[in-house]
Short mmCIF file of C-alpha atoms and ligand atoms in Angstrom, two decimals:
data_model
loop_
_atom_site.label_atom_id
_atom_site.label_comp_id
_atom_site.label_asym_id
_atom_site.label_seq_id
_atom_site.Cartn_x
_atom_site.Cartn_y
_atom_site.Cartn_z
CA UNK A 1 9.37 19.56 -68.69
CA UNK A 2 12.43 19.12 -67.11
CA UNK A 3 14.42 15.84 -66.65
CA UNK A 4 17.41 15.37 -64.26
CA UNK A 5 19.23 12.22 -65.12
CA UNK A 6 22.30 10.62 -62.86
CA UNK A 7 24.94 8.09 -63.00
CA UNK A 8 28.11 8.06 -61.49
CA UNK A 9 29.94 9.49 -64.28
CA UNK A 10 29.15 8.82 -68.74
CA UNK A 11 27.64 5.48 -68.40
CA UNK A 12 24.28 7.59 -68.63
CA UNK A 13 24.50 8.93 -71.30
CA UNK A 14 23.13 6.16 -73.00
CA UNK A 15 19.66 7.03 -71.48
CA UNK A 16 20.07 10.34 -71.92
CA UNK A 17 20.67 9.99 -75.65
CA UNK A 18 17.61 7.59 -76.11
CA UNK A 19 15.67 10.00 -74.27
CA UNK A 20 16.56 12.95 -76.56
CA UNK A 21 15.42 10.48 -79.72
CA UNK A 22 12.24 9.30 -78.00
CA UNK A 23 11.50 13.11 -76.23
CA UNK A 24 13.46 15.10 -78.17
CA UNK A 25 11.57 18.59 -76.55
CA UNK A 26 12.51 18.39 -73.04
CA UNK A 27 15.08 20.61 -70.53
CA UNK A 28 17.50 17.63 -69.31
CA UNK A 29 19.99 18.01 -66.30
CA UNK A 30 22.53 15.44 -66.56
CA UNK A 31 24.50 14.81 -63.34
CA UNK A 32 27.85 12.51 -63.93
CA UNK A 33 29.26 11.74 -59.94
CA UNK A 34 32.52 12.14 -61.13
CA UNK A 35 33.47 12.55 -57.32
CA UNK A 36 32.30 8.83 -56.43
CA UNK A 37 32.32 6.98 -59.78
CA UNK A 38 32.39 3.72 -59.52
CA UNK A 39 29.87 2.80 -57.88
CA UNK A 40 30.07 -0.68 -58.28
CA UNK A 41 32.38 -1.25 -56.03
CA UNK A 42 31.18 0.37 -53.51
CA UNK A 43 29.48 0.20 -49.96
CA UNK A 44 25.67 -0.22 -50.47
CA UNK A 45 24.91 3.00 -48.01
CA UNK A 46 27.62 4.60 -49.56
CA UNK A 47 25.76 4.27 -53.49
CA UNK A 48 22.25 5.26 -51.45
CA UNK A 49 23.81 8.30 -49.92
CA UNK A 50 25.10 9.49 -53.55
CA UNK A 51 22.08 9.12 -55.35
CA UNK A 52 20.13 10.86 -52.70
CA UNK A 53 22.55 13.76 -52.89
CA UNK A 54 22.17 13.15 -56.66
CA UNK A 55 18.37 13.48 -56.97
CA UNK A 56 17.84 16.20 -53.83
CA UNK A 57 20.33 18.40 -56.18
CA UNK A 58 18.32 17.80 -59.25
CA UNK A 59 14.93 18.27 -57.93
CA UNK A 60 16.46 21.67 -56.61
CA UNK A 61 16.79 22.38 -60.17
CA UNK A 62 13.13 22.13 -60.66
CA UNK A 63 12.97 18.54 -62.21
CA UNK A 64 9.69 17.34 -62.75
CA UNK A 65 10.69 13.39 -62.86
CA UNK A 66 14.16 11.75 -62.55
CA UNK A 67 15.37 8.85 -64.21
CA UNK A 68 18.25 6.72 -62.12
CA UNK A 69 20.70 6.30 -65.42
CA UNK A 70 22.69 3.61 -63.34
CA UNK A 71 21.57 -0.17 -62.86
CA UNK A 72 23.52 0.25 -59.18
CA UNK A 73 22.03 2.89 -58.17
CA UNK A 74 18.80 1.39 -59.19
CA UNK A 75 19.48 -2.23 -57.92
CA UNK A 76 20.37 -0.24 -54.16
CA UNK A 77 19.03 2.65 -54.18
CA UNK A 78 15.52 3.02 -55.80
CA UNK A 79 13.08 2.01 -53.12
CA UNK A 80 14.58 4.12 -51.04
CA UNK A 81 14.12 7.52 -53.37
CA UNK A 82 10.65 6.33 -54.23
CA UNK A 83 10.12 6.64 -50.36
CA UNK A 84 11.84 9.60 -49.66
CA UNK A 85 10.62 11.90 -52.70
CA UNK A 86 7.64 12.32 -53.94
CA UNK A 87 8.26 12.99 -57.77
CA UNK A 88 8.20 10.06 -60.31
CA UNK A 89 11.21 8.14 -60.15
CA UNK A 90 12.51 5.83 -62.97
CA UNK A 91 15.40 3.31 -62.77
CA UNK A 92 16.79 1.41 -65.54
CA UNK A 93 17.47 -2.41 -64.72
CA UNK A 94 18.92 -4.82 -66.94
CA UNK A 95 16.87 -5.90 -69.66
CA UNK A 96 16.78 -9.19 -68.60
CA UNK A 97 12.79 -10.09 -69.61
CA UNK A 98 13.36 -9.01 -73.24
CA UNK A 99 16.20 -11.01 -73.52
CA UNK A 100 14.66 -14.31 -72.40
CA UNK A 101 11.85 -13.43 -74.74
CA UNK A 102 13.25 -12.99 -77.70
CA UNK A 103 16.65 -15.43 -78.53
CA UNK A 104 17.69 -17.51 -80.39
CA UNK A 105 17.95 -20.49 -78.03
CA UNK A 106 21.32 -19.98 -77.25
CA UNK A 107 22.38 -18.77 -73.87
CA UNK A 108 21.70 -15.20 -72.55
CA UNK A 109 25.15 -13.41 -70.30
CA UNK A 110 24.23 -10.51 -68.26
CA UNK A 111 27.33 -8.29 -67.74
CA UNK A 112 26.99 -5.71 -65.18
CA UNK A 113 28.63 -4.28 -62.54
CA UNK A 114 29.62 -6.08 -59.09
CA UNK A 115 27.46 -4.52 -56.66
CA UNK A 116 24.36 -5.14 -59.44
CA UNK A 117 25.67 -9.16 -59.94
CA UNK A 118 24.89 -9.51 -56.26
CA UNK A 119 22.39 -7.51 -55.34
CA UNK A 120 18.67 -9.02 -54.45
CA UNK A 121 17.30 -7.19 -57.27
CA UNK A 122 18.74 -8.76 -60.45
CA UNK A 123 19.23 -12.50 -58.85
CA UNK A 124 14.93 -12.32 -58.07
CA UNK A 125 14.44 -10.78 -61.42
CA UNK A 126 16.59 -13.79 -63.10
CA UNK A 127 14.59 -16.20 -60.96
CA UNK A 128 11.70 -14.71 -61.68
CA UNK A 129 11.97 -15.30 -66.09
CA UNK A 130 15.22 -17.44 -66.46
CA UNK A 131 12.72 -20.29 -66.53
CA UNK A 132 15.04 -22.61 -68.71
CA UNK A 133 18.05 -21.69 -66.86
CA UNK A 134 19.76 -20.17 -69.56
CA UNK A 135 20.98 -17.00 -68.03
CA UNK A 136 24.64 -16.31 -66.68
CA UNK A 137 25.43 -13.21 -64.58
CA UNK A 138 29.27 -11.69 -64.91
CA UNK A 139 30.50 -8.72 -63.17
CA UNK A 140 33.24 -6.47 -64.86
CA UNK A 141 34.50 -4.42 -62.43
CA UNK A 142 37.12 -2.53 -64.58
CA UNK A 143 35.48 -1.27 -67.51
CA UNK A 144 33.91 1.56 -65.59
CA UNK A 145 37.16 3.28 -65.52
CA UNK A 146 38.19 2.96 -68.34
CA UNK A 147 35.13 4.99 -69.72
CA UNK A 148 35.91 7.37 -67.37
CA UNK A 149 39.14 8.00 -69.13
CA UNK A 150 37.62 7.56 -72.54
CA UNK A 151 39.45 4.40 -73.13
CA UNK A 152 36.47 2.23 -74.90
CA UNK A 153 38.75 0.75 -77.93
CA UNK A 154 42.19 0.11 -76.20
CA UNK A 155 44.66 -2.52 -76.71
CA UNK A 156 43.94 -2.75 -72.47
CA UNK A 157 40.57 -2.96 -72.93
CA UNK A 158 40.80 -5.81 -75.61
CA UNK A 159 43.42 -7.30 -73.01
CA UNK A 160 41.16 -6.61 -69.80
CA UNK A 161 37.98 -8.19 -71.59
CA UNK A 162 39.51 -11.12 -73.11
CA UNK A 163 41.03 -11.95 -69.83
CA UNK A 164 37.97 -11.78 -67.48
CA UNK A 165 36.02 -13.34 -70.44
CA UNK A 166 38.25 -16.05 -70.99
CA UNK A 167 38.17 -16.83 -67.28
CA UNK A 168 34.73 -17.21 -66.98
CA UNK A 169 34.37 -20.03 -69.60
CA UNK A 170 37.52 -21.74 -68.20
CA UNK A 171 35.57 -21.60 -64.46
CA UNK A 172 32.65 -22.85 -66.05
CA UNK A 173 34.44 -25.76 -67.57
CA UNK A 174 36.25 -26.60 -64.27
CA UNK A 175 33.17 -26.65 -62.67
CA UNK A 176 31.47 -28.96 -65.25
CA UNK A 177 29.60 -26.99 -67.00
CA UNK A 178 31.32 -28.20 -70.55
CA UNK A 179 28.94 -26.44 -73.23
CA UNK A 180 29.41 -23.06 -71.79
CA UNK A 181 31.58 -21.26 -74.60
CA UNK A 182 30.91 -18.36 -76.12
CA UNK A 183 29.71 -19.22 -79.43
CA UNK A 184 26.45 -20.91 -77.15
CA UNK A 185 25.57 -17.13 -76.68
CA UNK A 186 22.56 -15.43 -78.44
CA UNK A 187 22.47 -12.47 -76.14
CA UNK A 188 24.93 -9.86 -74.28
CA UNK A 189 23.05 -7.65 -72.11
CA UNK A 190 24.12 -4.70 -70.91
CA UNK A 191 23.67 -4.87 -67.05
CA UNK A 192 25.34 -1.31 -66.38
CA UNK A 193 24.94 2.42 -68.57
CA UNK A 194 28.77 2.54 -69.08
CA UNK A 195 28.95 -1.22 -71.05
CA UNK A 196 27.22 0.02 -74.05
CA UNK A 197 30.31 2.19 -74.94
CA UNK A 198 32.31 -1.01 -75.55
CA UNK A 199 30.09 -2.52 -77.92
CA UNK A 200 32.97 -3.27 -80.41
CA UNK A 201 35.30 -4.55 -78.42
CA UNK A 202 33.30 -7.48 -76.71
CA UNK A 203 31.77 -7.74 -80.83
CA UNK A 204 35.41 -8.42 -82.01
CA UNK A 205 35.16 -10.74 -78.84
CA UNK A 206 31.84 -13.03 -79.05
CA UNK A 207 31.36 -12.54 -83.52
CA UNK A 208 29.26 -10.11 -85.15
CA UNK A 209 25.90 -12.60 -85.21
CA UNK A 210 24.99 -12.00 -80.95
CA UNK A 211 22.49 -9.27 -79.90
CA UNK A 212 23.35 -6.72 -77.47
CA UNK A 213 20.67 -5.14 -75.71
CA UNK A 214 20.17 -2.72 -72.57
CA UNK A 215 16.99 -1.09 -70.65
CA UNK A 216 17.10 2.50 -72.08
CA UNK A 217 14.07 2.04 -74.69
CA UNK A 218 12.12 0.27 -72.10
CA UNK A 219 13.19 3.12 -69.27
CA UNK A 220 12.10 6.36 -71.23
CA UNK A 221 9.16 4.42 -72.51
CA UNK A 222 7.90 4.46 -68.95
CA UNK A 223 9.05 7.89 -68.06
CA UNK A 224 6.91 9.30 -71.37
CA UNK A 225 4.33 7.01 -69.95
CA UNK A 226 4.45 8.40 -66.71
CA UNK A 227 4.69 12.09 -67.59
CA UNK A 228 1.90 11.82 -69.86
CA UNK A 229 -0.45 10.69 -67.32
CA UNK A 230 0.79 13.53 -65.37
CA UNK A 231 -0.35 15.87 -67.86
CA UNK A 232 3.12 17.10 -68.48
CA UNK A 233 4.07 20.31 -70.54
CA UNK A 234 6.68 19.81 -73.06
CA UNK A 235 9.74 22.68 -73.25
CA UNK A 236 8.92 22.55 -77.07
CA UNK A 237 12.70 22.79 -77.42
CA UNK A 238 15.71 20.48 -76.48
CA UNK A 239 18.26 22.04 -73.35
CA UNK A 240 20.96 19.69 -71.93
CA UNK A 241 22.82 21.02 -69.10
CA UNK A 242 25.74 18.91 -66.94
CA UNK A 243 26.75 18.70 -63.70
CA UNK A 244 30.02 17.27 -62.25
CA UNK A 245 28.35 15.94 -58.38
CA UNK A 246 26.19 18.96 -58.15
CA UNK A 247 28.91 21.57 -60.05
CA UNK A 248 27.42 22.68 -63.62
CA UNK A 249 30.24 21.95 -66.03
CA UNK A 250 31.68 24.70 -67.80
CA UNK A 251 35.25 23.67 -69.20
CA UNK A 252 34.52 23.27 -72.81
CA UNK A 253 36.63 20.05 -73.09
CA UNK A 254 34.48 18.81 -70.60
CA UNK A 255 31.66 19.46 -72.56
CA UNK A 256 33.19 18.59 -75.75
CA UNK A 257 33.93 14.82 -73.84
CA UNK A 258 30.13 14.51 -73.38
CA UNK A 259 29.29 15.69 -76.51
CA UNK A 260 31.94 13.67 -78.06
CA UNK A 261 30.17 10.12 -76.69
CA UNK A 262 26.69 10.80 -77.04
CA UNK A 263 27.39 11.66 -80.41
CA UNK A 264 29.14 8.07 -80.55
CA UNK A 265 25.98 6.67 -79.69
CA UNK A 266 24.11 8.08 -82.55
N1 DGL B 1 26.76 3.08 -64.90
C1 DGL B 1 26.45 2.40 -63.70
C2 DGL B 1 25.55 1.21 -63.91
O1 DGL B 1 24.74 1.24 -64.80
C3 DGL B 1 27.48 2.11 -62.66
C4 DGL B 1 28.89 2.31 -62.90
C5 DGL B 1 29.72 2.40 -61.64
O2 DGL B 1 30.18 1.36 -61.14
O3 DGL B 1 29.91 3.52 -61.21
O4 DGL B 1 25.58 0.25 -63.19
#
């Protein structure tokens, strides 16, 4: 069958590489809105508009299901698709739940971006299982960019992280909150596509023993789920095309860059 997939630019990929290990048969249109990326910091209508230009493009390609490979896009825009189209749609959200489910005991930080930290969606979902209080929300607003520009491993990066990190415990401890360091933290969840790429830099950051987990698994479980009630066909052969905001890519060192970091995610 075929699969679009869109984010505003590689953070994606991470689903889309999960989804070629768990469906490793299927014709997948990857759409990267390189024109708009970030979203995060934008205007709520503004992310709604892009993904609906995002998923009307890929369902002109003859997708058969579409999986929103962007926690914004899902946190603003997802009701609104499910109204508006009617083929399944599947958004990833922050894999919260699991998180709270399975720790240590130590505290759980959701890192995402800042339209996701406050957004309705993930505050009523952390309300809804954060039943011992132990989960803290954080919004990084430049890390997006710098994935954009391939930058996952920088002496910036290490600089940008520590800083916003550092700041967060030292506004927790101004504010009282004393035992909020970050050795108390069991789990790092990835709250937006693009965080996974930075895995070892917030590692050298929080020590090798904390998890780090995202929604992928859980979101192509549920799109195999829902295409096999559908009675799906499988391609019985694995395509991957890309598309720049609706332009098929076609520079090879484009392609080589997404090739490149999906192959980093192996
Ligand atoms: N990758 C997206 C997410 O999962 C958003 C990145 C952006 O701000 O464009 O939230």
């Amino acid at each position: 069958m075929k699969i679009g997939m869109f984010d505003s630019g590689v953070g994606g990929l991470t689903l889309l590489h999960k989804a070629i290990q768990m469906m490793p048969e299927e014709a997948y249109f990857y759409y990267a809105d390189t024109d708009h990326v970030p979203y995060g910091k934008k205007p709520v209508e503004d992310v709604i508009s892009y993904s609906d230009d995002a998923v009307s493009f890929l369902q002109g390609m003859g997708c058969e299901a579409i999986v929103i490979a962007c926690n914004t896009a899902t946190s603003v825009a997802a009701e609104y698709l499910r109204h508006k189209y009617d083929i399944p749609i599947i958004g990833i959200e922050p894999a919260v739940k699991p998180a709270v489910e399975n720790n240590n005991g130590g505290r759980i930080l959701v890192i995402a971006t800042p339209l996701t930290v406050k957004e309705r969606k993930l505050i009523e979902l952390v309300g809804r299982v954060d039943e011992e209080h132990k989960v803290d929300m954080l919004a990084l607003p430049e890390l997006v960019s710098f994935a954009e520009r391939g930058e996952f491993d920088s002496g910036p990066v290490s600089e940008y992280l520590k800083t916003s990190l550092d700041s967060f415990f030292e506004q927790n401890k101004q504010s009282g909150r004393e035992g909020i360091s970050p050795e108390k933290y069991d789990v790092l969840v990835f709250g937006c596509t693009h965080f996974n790429h930075f895995e070892a830099t917030l590692r050298r950051y929080f020590g090798n023993s904390i998890s780090m987990i995202d929604g992928a698994e859980g979101t192509i479980k549920n799109l195999k789920n829902i295409m096999k009630e559908r009675g799906s066909v499988s391609e019985g052969a694995l395509s991957v095309d890309f598309f720049e905001s609706g332009r098929p890519v076609t520079d090879k060192s484009r392609l080589d860059f997404y090739k490149v970091l999906l192959s980093h995610l192996d």
